[in-house]
Tab-separated table of C-alpha atoms in Angstrom:
chain	number	residue	atom	x	y	z
A	1	UNK	CA	139.551	100.135	4.460
A	2	UNK	CA	136.764	102.562	3.541
A	3	UNK	CA	133.747	100.619	2.290
A	4	UNK	CA	132.378	101.309	-1.175
A	5	UNK	CA	128.981	99.716	-0.670
A	6	UNK	CA	126.888	98.473	2.211
A	7	UNK	CA	123.951	96.209	2.750
A	8	UNK	CA	120.834	97.679	4.404
A	9	UNK	CA	121.990	96.309	7.741
A	10	UNK	CA	125.361	98.070	7.480
A	11	UNK	CA	127.493	95.085	6.462
A	12	UNK	CA	129.892	95.171	3.569
A	13	UNK	CA	128.632	93.745	0.285
A	14	UNK	CA	130.665	91.269	-1.770
A	15	UNK	CA	131.640	94.234	-3.957
A	16	UNK	CA	133.532	95.971	-1.159
A	17	UNK	CA	137.338	95.914	-1.544
A	18	UNK	CA	139.352	94.269	1.196
A	19	UNK	CA	137.109	91.195	1.409
A	20	UNK	CA	138.471	89.149	4.346
A	21	UNK	CA	137.526	85.765	2.952
A	22	UNK	CA	139.039	86.513	-0.467
A	23	UNK	CA	142.201	87.949	1.115
A	24	UNK	CA	142.700	84.818	3.182
A	25	UNK	CA	142.592	82.688	0.045
A	26	UNK	CA	145.001	85.000	-1.744
A	27	UNK	CA	147.427	84.885	1.147
A	28	UNK	CA	147.363	81.088	1.114
A	29	UNK	CA	148.031	81.080	-2.628
A	30	UNK	CA	151.096	83.281	-2.085
A	31	UNK	CA	152.292	81.112	0.802
A	32	UNK	CA	152.013	78.139	-1.520
A	33	UNK	CA	154.243	79.934	-4.037
A	34	UNK	CA	156.734	80.577	-1.252
A	35	UNK	CA	156.655	76.953	-0.129
A	36	UNK	CA	157.333	75.729	-3.666
A	37	UNK	CA	160.233	78.144	-4.016
A	38	UNK	CA	161.785	77.142	-0.691
A	39	UNK	CA	162.049	80.780	0.389
A	40	UNK	CA	160.870	82.493	3.582
A	41	UNK	CA	159.432	85.744	2.219
A	42	UNK	CA	158.268	87.416	-0.995
A	43	UNK	CA	158.294	91.113	-1.930
A	44	UNK	CA	155.423	92.296	-4.158
A	45	UNK	CA	156.271	95.492	-6.018
A	46	UNK	CA	154.072	95.899	-9.118
A	47	UNK	CA	150.674	97.556	-9.205
A	48	UNK	CA	149.133	94.371	-10.623
A	49	UNK	CA	150.371	92.128	-7.812
A	50	UNK	CA	149.809	94.665	-5.017
A	51	UNK	CA	146.231	95.572	-5.914
A	52	UNK	CA	145.374	91.896	-6.364
A	53	UNK	CA	146.919	90.817	-3.053
A	54	UNK	CA	145.508	93.795	-1.099
A	55	UNK	CA	142.130	93.117	-2.738
A	56	UNK	CA	141.548	96.503	-4.277
A	57	UNK	CA	143.745	99.001	-2.401
A	58	UNK	CA	145.077	101.962	-4.404
A	59	UNK	CA	148.866	102.030	-4.318
A	60	UNK	CA	149.585	104.646	-6.970
A	61	UNK	CA	149.796	108.410	-7.164
A	62	UNK	CA	150.898	108.974	-10.762
A	63	UNK	CA	149.369	106.633	-13.303
A	64	UNK	CA	152.711	106.700	-15.081
A	65	UNK	CA	154.798	106.105	-11.956
A	66	UNK	CA	155.810	103.161	-9.820
A	67	UNK	CA	153.620	102.102	-6.866
A	68	UNK	CA	154.187	104.055	-3.662
A	69	UNK	CA	154.114	100.859	-1.599
A	70	UNK	CA	155.596	97.376	-1.456
A	71	UNK	CA	154.280	94.281	0.293
A	72	UNK	CA	156.448	91.811	2.193
A	73	UNK	CA	154.703	88.464	2.689
A	74	UNK	CA	156.124	85.847	5.043
A	75	UNK	CA	154.855	83.063	7.273
A	76	UNK	CA	154.203	85.467	10.147
A	77	UNK	CA	152.097	88.048	8.300
A	78	UNK	CA	151.765	90.789	5.741
A	79	UNK	CA	153.869	93.963	5.923
A	80	UNK	CA	153.034	96.954	3.741
A	81	UNK	CA	155.822	99.479	3.351
A	82	UNK	CA	155.115	103.009	2.112
A	83	UNK	CA	156.652	106.463	2.300
A	84	UNK	CA	156.044	108.713	5.298
A	85	UNK	CA	154.096	111.255	3.226
A	86	UNK	CA	151.680	108.486	2.135
A	87	UNK	CA	151.339	106.505	5.361
A	88	UNK	CA	148.457	108.434	6.981
A	89	UNK	CA	146.229	108.174	3.898
A	90	UNK	CA	147.131	104.547	3.319
A	91	UNK	CA	146.287	103.727	6.967
A	92	UNK	CA	142.983	105.599	6.844
A	93	UNK	CA	141.706	104.599	3.427
A	94	UNK	CA	143.608	101.708	1.838
A	95	UNK	CA	144.902	99.328	4.532
A	96	UNK	CA	143.021	96.027	4.862
A	97	UNK	CA	142.614	94.434	8.284
A	98	UNK	CA	145.514	92.284	9.377
A	99	UNK	CA	148.212	94.124	7.407
A	100	UNK	CA	151.034	95.822	9.329
A	101	UNK	CA	152.033	99.250	7.980
A	102	UNK	CA	155.661	100.381	7.969
A	103	UNK	CA	156.736	103.933	7.081
A	104	UNK	CA	159.898	104.813	5.177
A	105	UNK	CA	161.243	108.375	4.744
A	106	UNK	CA	160.018	109.912	1.485
A	107	UNK	CA	163.614	109.878	0.220
A	108	UNK	CA	164.209	106.265	1.350
A	109	UNK	CA	164.127	102.960	-0.503
A	110	UNK	CA	161.159	100.644	-0.067
A	111	UNK	CA	163.037	97.560	-1.233
A	112	UNK	CA	165.946	98.144	1.126
A	113	UNK	CA	163.575	98.655	4.048
A	114	UNK	CA	161.747	95.452	3.155
A	115	UNK	CA	165.007	93.520	3.138
A	116	UNK	CA	165.632	94.673	6.710
A	117	UNK	CA	162.249	93.240	7.737
A	118	UNK	CA	162.552	89.997	5.789
A	119	UNK	CA	163.626	86.785	7.504
A	120	UNK	CA	167.196	86.246	6.355
A	121	UNK	CA	167.302	89.695	4.813
A	122	UNK	CA	166.721	88.614	1.204
A	123	UNK	CA	163.066	88.288	0.173
A	124	UNK	CA	162.156	86.526	-3.034
A	125	UNK	CA	161.637	89.083	-5.808
A	126	UNK	CA	158.271	89.186	-7.521
A	127	UNK	CA	159.913	88.859	-10.931
A	128	UNK	CA	161.367	85.467	-9.946
A	129	UNK	CA	157.881	83.968	-9.560
A	130	UNK	CA	155.953	86.090	-12.095
A	131	UNK	CA	154.349	83.070	-13.752
A	132	UNK	CA	153.341	81.526	-10.425
A	133	UNK	CA	151.764	84.771	-9.243
A	134	UNK	CA	149.915	85.167	-12.523
A	135	UNK	CA	148.497	81.680	-12.021
A	136	UNK	CA	147.461	82.653	-8.483
A	137	UNK	CA	145.446	85.582	-9.910
A	138	UNK	CA	143.664	83.546	-12.586
A	139	UNK	CA	140.702	82.129	-10.696
A	140	UNK	CA	138.577	85.054	-9.524
A	141	UNK	CA	136.990	84.971	-6.078
A	142	UNK	CA	133.428	86.069	-5.218
A	143	UNK	CA	134.221	89.564	-3.954
A	144	UNK	CA	136.461	90.598	-6.808
A	145	UNK	CA	134.108	89.015	-9.352
A	146	UNK	CA	131.296	91.221	-8.033
A	147	UNK	CA	133.477	94.332	-8.101
A	148	UNK	CA	134.618	93.574	-11.632
A	149	UNK	CA	131.104	93.051	-12.911
A	150	UNK	CA	130.027	96.416	-11.458
A	151	UNK	CA	132.992	98.242	-12.990
A	152	UNK	CA	132.515	96.638	-16.403
A	153	UNK	CA	128.804	97.456	-16.479
A	154	UNK	CA	129.427	101.069	-15.464
A	155	UNK	CA	132.113	101.417	-18.123
A	156	UNK	CA	129.745	100.107	-20.783
A	157	UNK	CA	127.077	102.555	-19.557
A	158	UNK	CA	129.547	105.451	-19.813
A	159	UNK	CA	130.182	104.561	-23.445
A	160	UNK	CA	126.448	104.450	-24.118
A	161	UNK	CA	125.892	107.845	-22.513
A	162	UNK	CA	128.726	109.555	-24.369
A	163	UNK	CA	128.240	108.015	-27.798
A	164	UNK	CA	124.474	108.504	-27.697
A	165	UNK	CA	125.095	112.252	-27.486
A	166	UNK	CA	127.718	112.343	-30.250
A	167	UNK	CA	127.189	113.925	-33.658
A	168	UNK	CA	129.229	113.839	-36.864
A	169	UNK	CA	130.674	117.192	-35.799
A	170	UNK	CA	131.833	115.936	-32.383
A	171	UNK	CA	135.601	115.676	-32.308
A	172	UNK	CA	137.583	112.638	-31.215
A	173	UNK	CA	138.948	114.705	-28.318
A	174	UNK	CA	135.355	115.601	-27.441
A	175	UNK	CA	134.467	111.939	-27.114
A	176	UNK	CA	137.656	111.207	-25.155
A	177	UNK	CA	137.167	114.079	-22.718
A	178	UNK	CA	133.531	113.186	-22.084
A	179	UNK	CA	134.501	109.572	-21.436
A	180	UNK	CA	137.314	110.662	-19.104
A	181	UNK	CA	134.879	112.730	-17.060
A	182	UNK	CA	132.480	109.800	-16.742
A	183	UNK	CA	135.197	107.345	-15.785
A	184	UNK	CA	136.649	109.636	-13.105
A	185	UNK	CA	133.134	110.318	-11.753
A	186	UNK	CA	132.765	106.546	-11.340
A	187	UNK	CA	135.783	106.573	-9.045
A	188	UNK	CA	137.934	104.923	-11.688
A	189	UNK	CA	141.063	105.859	-13.627
A	190	UNK	CA	140.981	106.120	-17.438
A	191	UNK	CA	144.078	104.122	-18.342
A	192	UNK	CA	143.294	104.058	-22.072
A	193	UNK	CA	141.009	106.340	-24.098
A	194	UNK	CA	140.973	105.845	-27.852
A	195	UNK	CA	138.739	107.272	-30.544
A	196	UNK	CA	138.789	107.387	-34.319
A	197	UNK	CA	136.398	109.043	-36.702
A	198	UNK	CA	135.631	107.859	-40.203
A	199	UNK	CA	138.835	109.342	-41.648
A	200	UNK	CA	141.097	107.423	-39.219
A	201	UNK	CA	139.344	104.056	-39.070
A	202	UNK	CA	142.429	102.212	-40.367
A	203	UNK	CA	144.282	102.741	-37.076
A	204	UNK	CA	143.925	99.959	-34.474
A	205	UNK	CA	145.151	102.159	-31.566
A	206	UNK	CA	143.837	105.616	-32.483
A	207	UNK	CA	144.824	108.229	-29.931
A	208	UNK	CA	142.192	111.012	-30.210
A	209	UNK	CA	142.769	114.089	-32.348
A	210	UNK	CA	140.825	117.261	-33.126
A	211	UNK	CA	139.275	115.518	-36.153
A	212	UNK	CA	135.459	115.336	-36.295
A	213	UNK	CA	133.857	111.904	-36.131
A	214	UNK	CA	132.184	112.122	-39.514
A	215	UNK	CA	129.870	109.286	-40.492
A	216	UNK	CA	131.155	106.582	-38.092
A	217	UNK	CA	133.492	106.237	-35.133
A	218	UNK	CA	135.029	103.837	-32.629
A	219	UNK	CA	135.678	104.525	-28.939
A	220	UNK	CA	137.776	102.352	-26.592
A	221	UNK	CA	137.992	102.585	-22.799
A	222	UNK	CA	140.205	100.783	-20.330
A	223	UNK	CA	139.027	101.895	-16.883
A	224	UNK	CA	140.685	100.838	-13.603
A	225	UNK	CA	139.012	100.794	-10.204
A	226	UNK	CA	140.226	98.955	-7.078
A	227	UNK	CA	143.011	97.554	-9.249
A	228	UNK	CA	140.670	95.915	-11.770
A	229	UNK	CA	140.716	97.005	-15.424
A	230	UNK	CA	137.569	96.945	-17.597
A	231	UNK	CA	138.201	96.914	-21.375
A	232	UNK	CA	135.381	97.875	-23.747
A	233	UNK	CA	135.096	98.964	-27.406
A	234	UNK	CA	131.977	100.448	-29.034
A	235	UNK	CA	131.101	101.820	-32.474
A	236	UNK	CA	128.639	104.511	-33.530
A	237	UNK	CA	127.496	105.629	-36.991
A	238	UNK	CA	125.296	108.396	-38.322
A	239	UNK	CA	124.041	106.700	-41.470
A	240	UNK	CA	122.836	103.234	-42.464
A	241	UNK	CA	126.329	101.896	-43.053
A	242	UNK	CA	127.677	100.400	-46.254
A	243	UNK	CA	127.057	96.768	-47.182
A	244	UNK	CA	130.788	96.082	-46.805
A	245	UNK	CA	130.804	97.564	-43.279
A	246	UNK	CA	127.760	95.600	-42.190
A	247	UNK	CA	129.266	92.405	-43.578
A	248	UNK	CA	132.619	92.987	-41.848
A	249	UNK	CA	130.914	93.722	-38.529
A	250	UNK	CA	129.023	90.445	-38.708
A	251	UNK	CA	132.165	88.521	-39.669
A	252	UNK	CA	134.292	89.933	-36.836
A	253	UNK	CA	131.550	88.938	-34.373
A	254	UNK	CA	131.738	85.431	-35.837
A	255	UNK	CA	135.511	85.378	-35.252
A	256	UNK	CA	134.901	86.362	-31.628
A	257	UNK	CA	132.270	83.639	-31.256
A	258	UNK	CA	134.823	81.040	-32.317
A	259	UNK	CA	137.274	82.430	-29.746
A	260	UNK	CA	134.639	82.220	-27.016
A	261	UNK	CA	133.978	78.605	-27.991
A	262	UNK	CA	137.686	77.851	-27.584
A	263	UNK	CA	137.908	79.529	-24.152
A	264	UNK	CA	137.097	76.558	-21.953
A	265	UNK	CA	138.618	75.175	-18.728
A	266	UNK	CA	141.783	73.262	-19.454
A	267	UNK	CA	142.535	74.942	-22.792
A	268	UNK	CA	145.983	76.478	-23.198
A	269	UNK	CA	146.210	80.093	-24.246
A	270	UNK	CA	148.424	79.252	-27.214
A	271	UNK	CA	145.710	76.798	-28.305
A	272	UNK	CA	143.063	79.527	-28.075
A	273	UNK	CA	145.410	81.781	-30.026
A	274	UNK	CA	145.689	79.143	-32.751
A	275	UNK	CA	141.891	79.126	-32.953
A	276	UNK	CA	141.932	82.908	-33.388
A	277	UNK	CA	144.334	82.621	-36.320
A	278	UNK	CA	142.158	80.015	-38.014
A	279	UNK	CA	138.935	81.934	-37.334
A	280	UNK	CA	140.157	84.967	-39.290
A	281	UNK	CA	140.632	82.766	-42.335
A	282	UNK	CA	137.283	80.996	-41.883
A	283	UNK	CA	135.422	84.308	-41.785
A	284	UNK	CA	137.076	86.002	-44.719
A	285	UNK	CA	139.684	88.250	-43.122
A	286	UNK	CA	142.778	86.462	-44.344
A	287	UNK	CA	145.160	84.233	-42.463
A	288	UNK	CA	147.601	87.042	-41.636
A	289	UNK	CA	145.119	89.334	-39.904
A	290	UNK	CA	146.226	88.203	-36.446
A	291	UNK	CA	149.667	89.731	-37.010
A	292	UNK	CA	148.306	93.286	-37.380
A	293	UNK	CA	147.117	93.723	-33.776
A	294	UNK	CA	147.273	91.823	-30.479
A	295	UNK	CA	144.271	89.586	-29.868
A	296	UNK	CA	143.722	90.044	-26.118
A	297	UNK	CA	143.800	87.415	-23.404
A	298	UNK	CA	143.131	87.057	-19.683
A	299	UNK	CA	142.101	90.299	-17.981
A	300	UNK	CA	141.691	91.561	-14.426
A	301	UNK	CA	144.384	93.406	-12.500
A	302	UNK	CA	146.187	94.255	-15.742
A	303	UNK	CA	144.758	95.181	-19.112
A	304	UNK	CA	145.850	91.711	-20.261
A	305	UNK	CA	147.350	89.237	-17.811
A	306	UNK	CA	149.027	88.223	-20.102
A	307	UNK	CA	148.401	88.891	-23.786
A	308	UNK	CA	147.906	85.600	-25.584
A	309	UNK	CA	150.581	84.734	-28.124
A	310	UNK	CA	151.635	81.585	-30.004
A	311	UNK	CA	153.981	80.801	-27.093
A	312	UNK	CA	151.709	81.567	-24.132
A	313	UNK	CA	151.165	78.252	-22.342
A	314	UNK	CA	149.004	79.205	-19.341
A	315	UNK	CA	145.909	77.056	-18.857
A	316	UNK	CA	142.398	78.494	-18.830
A	317	UNK	CA	140.551	77.978	-15.521
A	318	UNK	CA	136.960	78.383	-14.334
A	319	UNK	CA	135.997	81.878	-13.139
A	320	UNK	CA	138.888	83.432	-15.030
A	321	UNK	CA	138.212	86.730	-16.799
A	322	UNK	CA	139.168	87.642	-20.376
A	323	UNK	CA	139.136	90.404	-22.915
A	324	UNK	CA	139.517	89.097	-26.438
A	325	UNK	CA	139.627	91.820	-29.109
A	326	UNK	CA	139.596	90.485	-32.672
A	327	UNK	CA	139.839	93.231	-35.262
A	328	UNK	CA	139.984	93.750	-39.017
A	329	UNK	CA	140.113	96.676	-41.411
A	330	UNK	CA	137.619	99.173	-39.980
A	331	UNK	CA	136.117	96.725	-37.449
A	332	UNK	CA	136.809	95.546	-33.917
A	333	UNK	CA	134.809	93.887	-31.133
A	334	UNK	CA	135.799	93.907	-27.464
A	335	UNK	CA	134.159	93.248	-24.101
A	336	UNK	CA	135.323	91.949	-20.748
A	337	UNK	CA	133.901	88.508	-19.968
A	338	UNK	CA	134.143	85.778	-17.349
A	339	UNK	CA	134.282	82.028	-17.875
A	340	UNK	CA	131.603	80.587	-15.576
A	341	UNK	CA	130.151	77.117	-15.103
A	342	UNK	CA	127.474	78.155	-17.633
A	343	UNK	CA	130.012	79.349	-20.174
A	344	UNK	CA	131.032	82.856	-21.209
A	345	UNK	CA	129.277	85.646	-19.255
A	346	UNK	CA	129.702	89.143	-20.668
A	347	UNK	CA	130.434	91.602	-17.860
A	348	UNK	CA	130.573	94.884	-19.755
A	349	UNK	CA	126.869	95.046	-20.583
A	350	UNK	CA	124.516	98.021	-20.848
A	351	UNK	CA	120.942	96.934	-21.651
A	352	UNK	CA	120.395	100.170	-23.591
A	353	UNK	CA	122.977	99.246	-26.243
A	354	UNK	CA	121.741	97.433	-29.381
A	355	UNK	CA	122.804	93.814	-29.627
A	356	UNK	CA	122.553	90.729	-31.814
A	357	UNK	CA	122.665	87.160	-30.547
A	358	UNK	CA	125.773	85.445	-31.920
A	359	UNK	CA	126.105	81.756	-31.083
A	360	UNK	CA	123.830	82.210	-28.054
A	361	UNK	CA	125.604	85.302	-26.611
A	362	UNK	CA	124.314	88.859	-26.877
A	363	UNK	CA	126.987	90.914	-28.662
A	364	UNK	CA	127.091	94.681	-29.334
A	365	UNK	CA	126.090	96.079	-32.684
A	366	UNK	CA	127.108	99.486	-33.986
A	367	UNK	CA	124.895	102.190	-32.456
A	368	UNK	CA	123.069	103.898	-35.313
A	369	UNK	CA	121.995	107.512	-34.689
């Protein structure tokens, strides 16, 4: 695979996709899933599973389409199947060492071709072990942790650059297009770009419009690179803010601090979710606020992997990554973080952005211009 960064001596850094040590661990995790299922082979077909298992390879053409590859994993090795019009590029730019590449006619069927390769002709479908594969992705490895931290920091920097140049007359589309240009220039894909000006601040998922920002605005970016998705929200205002706004911003940061405190190894996601529900009430937002927007959850190779709900029972593990996004009327706070041995480490950090220390963690304020 083409390297994205090198050490002075020419060796790949931990941030380079296709890390051999990380891939070996991921393969063993998948083989363990196979052993527990009693099956001989597994077919990976979603972008989330493929980019995780391949350790950063790009397996899409259209962001709205299905992957253009599938991965058959068995005891003898890894077999990547792709269409004949994609095979040369995949081989040159996206294929990790130790993976066999198989070409299928552009009008053929990847799944049918995989079945012909699979021992016994019937590989285990990814959907049958979705929970087990999600658990295999939870604990981040050194290479992907380094790549994720770089992506998150660059995404935060893009938001700083764009919002620092904004004015009350800048349109929401103007912010979105400037962010899109920055994200693509980073070598990433803008999966989500949201922006609302002062007149649309009641919307939790504001697709941009031609409306000017006015006196305050929110921008949201979900940027994907090497399969990993960074999720970041930032606010900007062009006046001093009202007392009610300043109070709500402080209270939503306090809700998030309570969520961070609950995100510890061994906790269940539904237990963290219960803490979110209680935190809204403790900090003056009302007990039903959680029902008006999703609250986030584990992050990484999907925007949320999965979203936390009252029935989500997965267990939090060390080195897992998260994006919690508590919100209230006219306020929201969101960064991508990792649970380390020292506690919550915020990955989407730009030192130029104003912050306040909340329960020992530096959290973003609204940028005042």
